[in-house]
Tab-separated table of C-alpha atoms in Angstrom:
chain	number	residue	atom	x	y	z
P	1	GLN	CA	0.365	-7.497	-14.421
P	2	VAL	CA	3.883	-6.843	-12.631
P	3	TYR	CA	4.328	-3.386	-11.483
P	4	LEU	CA	7.788	-2.015	-10.455
P	5	VAL	CA	8.186	1.468	-8.660
P	6	GLU	CA	11.192	3.426	-7.905
P	7	SER	CA	12.006	5.816	-5.352
P	8	GLY	CA	14.843	7.661	-3.813
P	9	GLY	CA	16.383	10.031	-6.585
P	10	GLY	CA	17.463	13.244	-5.863
P	11	SER	CA	20.400	15.598	-6.293
P	12	VAL	CA	23.742	15.100	-4.025
P	13	GLN	CA	27.349	16.281	-4.551
P	14	ALA	CA	30.022	14.698	-5.551
P	15	GLY	CA	31.083	12.103	-3.144
P	16	GLY	CA	27.808	11.889	-1.630
P	17	SER	CA	25.099	8.979	-1.461
P	18	LEU	CA	21.750	7.637	-2.241
P	19	ARG	CA	20.036	4.844	-1.890
P	20	LEU	CA	17.404	4.004	-4.717
P	21	SER	CA	14.598	1.702	-3.890
P	22	CYS	CA	12.248	-0.401	-6.295
P	23	THR	CA	9.298	-1.849	-4.824
P	24	ALA	CA	7.329	-4.557	-6.753
P	25	SER	CA	3.896	-5.913	-6.961
P	26	GLY	CA	1.475	-8.264	-9.007
P	27	TYR	CA	3.570	-11.354	-9.072
P	28	THR	CA	6.004	-13.587	-6.700
P	29	TYR	CA	8.623	-11.265	-5.905
P	30	ASN	CA	11.706	-13.371	-6.008
P	31	TYR	CA	10.683	-15.128	-9.170
P	32	TYR	CA	12.760	-13.007	-11.299
P	33	ASP	CA	16.093	-11.854	-11.910
P	34	MET	CA	15.952	-8.169	-11.520
P	35	GLY	CA	18.753	-5.293	-12.890
P	36	TRP	CA	19.305	-1.368	-12.355
P	37	PHE	CA	19.573	0.890	-15.795
P	38	ARG	CA	20.358	4.040	-15.941
P	39	GLN	CA	20.070	6.639	-19.003
P	40	ALA	CA	21.803	9.824	-19.438
P	41	PRO	CA	20.424	12.623	-21.788
P	42	GLY	CA	21.594	11.730	-25.288
P	43	LYS	CA	22.715	8.402	-24.136
P	44	GLU	CA	21.849	4.839	-24.711
P	45	ARG	CA	20.074	3.162	-21.544
P	46	GLU	CA	23.178	1.247	-19.910
P	47	GLY	CA	23.185	-1.382	-17.501
P	48	VAL	CA	24.401	-0.783	-14.058
P	49	GLY	CA	24.278	-3.826	-12.209
P	50	CYS	CA	21.740	-6.975	-11.474
P	51	ILE	CA	20.782	-9.408	-8.661
P	52	SER	CA	19.570	-13.046	-9.609
P	53	ARG	CA	16.833	-14.915	-7.818
P	54	ASP	CA	19.431	-16.143	-5.826
P	55	GLY	CA	21.118	-13.226	-4.732
P	56	ILE	CA	24.198	-13.199	-7.028
P	57	THR	CA	24.986	-9.696	-7.884
P	58	ASN	CA	27.202	-8.341	-11.108
P	59	TYR	CA	28.159	-5.074	-11.640
P	60	ALA	CA	29.246	-2.675	-14.278
P	61	ASP	CA	32.993	-1.567	-14.016
P	62	SER	CA	31.985	2.132	-13.942
P	63	VAL	CA	29.949	1.367	-10.508
P	64	LYS	CA	32.062	-1.239	-9.663
P	65	GLY	CA	33.428	-0.762	-5.704
P	66	ARG	CA	30.695	2.378	-5.191
P	67	PHE	CA	27.231	0.633	-5.824
P	68	THR	CA	25.561	-2.420	-4.286
P	69	ILE	CA	22.546	-3.994	-5.452
P	70	SER	CA	20.639	-5.884	-2.576
P	71	LYS	CA	16.887	-6.920	-1.980
P	72	ASP	CA	14.794	-7.463	0.827
P	73	ASN	CA	11.985	-10.388	-0.052
P	74	ALA	CA	9.973	-9.804	3.073
P	75	LYS	CA	9.681	-6.222	1.601
P	76	ASN	CA	9.264	-6.888	-2.160
P	77	THR	CA	11.965	-4.445	-2.827
P	78	LEU	CA	15.329	-4.286	-4.203
P	79	TYR	CA	17.779	-1.655	-3.549
P	80	LEU	CA	20.484	0.131	-5.315
P	81	GLN	CA	22.876	2.090	-2.586
P	82	MET	CA	25.129	4.218	-4.731
P	83	ASN	CA	28.362	6.105	-2.598
P	84	SER	CA	30.676	7.913	-3.757
P	85	LEU	CA	28.744	9.282	-6.391
P	86	LYS	CA	30.420	11.251	-9.403
P	87	PRO	CA	28.689	13.772	-11.951
P	88	GLU	CA	28.875	11.334	-14.829
P	89	ASP	CA	26.221	9.241	-12.575
P	90	THR	CA	23.747	11.971	-13.236
P	91	ALA	CA	20.831	10.051	-15.091
P	92	VAL	CA	17.377	8.667	-14.584
P	93	TYR	CA	17.676	5.222	-12.868
P	94	TYR	CA	15.406	2.353	-13.839
P	95	CYS	CA	14.896	-1.209	-11.957
P	96	ALA	CA	13.603	-3.943	-14.334
P	97	ALA	CA	12.540	-7.562	-13.854
P	98	GLY	CA	12.720	-10.634	-15.759
P	99	SER	CA	15.807	-11.455	-17.716
P	100	GLU	CA	18.910	-13.669	-16.831
P	101	PHE	CA	20.870	-11.442	-19.038
P	102	CYS	CA	22.118	-8.694	-16.854
P	103	TYR	CA	22.820	-6.012	-19.222
P	104	ILE	CA	20.493	-6.430	-22.034
P	105	ALA	CA	17.839	-3.932	-21.470
P	106	SER	CA	15.677	-5.681	-23.973
P	107	ALA	CA	15.925	-8.743	-22.769
P	108	TYR	CA	13.549	-7.620	-19.283
P	109	ASN	CA	10.052	-8.278	-19.664
P	110	TYR	CA	9.262	-5.271	-16.609
P	111	TRP	CA	10.278	-1.720	-16.006
P	112	GLY	CA	9.815	0.790	-13.496
P	113	GLN	CA	8.628	4.439	-14.192
P	114	GLY	CA	12.611	5.916	-13.143
P	115	THR	CA	13.918	8.036	-10.550
P	116	GLN	CA	16.214	11.277	-11.717
P	117	VAL	CA	19.600	11.307	-9.701
P	118	THR	CA	21.792	14.606	-10.178
P	119	VAL	CA	25.072	14.915	-8.926
P	120	SER	CA	27.065	18.103	-9.065
P	121	SER	CA	30.763	18.876	-9.103
């Protein structure tokens, strides 16, 4: 069984920064491609970006230049550094593992429980 646990969410003013973490257990950590998704109230879950097993990243246009995905294999942890946050970034953020299809949520096998990010104007 694969377990993913997100942390680091919270409330911040527009223009601020947050760093989300996703700690993984239950498998050989670097075996999977991993992604970050978010879901705002009343909206579909959308892909924020992803990182492949060999560290190649890809970002949605809406966050490109503001968000950075990285991972620390020694700590079994995935990160999402979010800078220049906007009110429209408000959502529950999820990490996911197990798909080479970066932005297709249904293609991922494993999900964390989510962490709330609220950006006020």
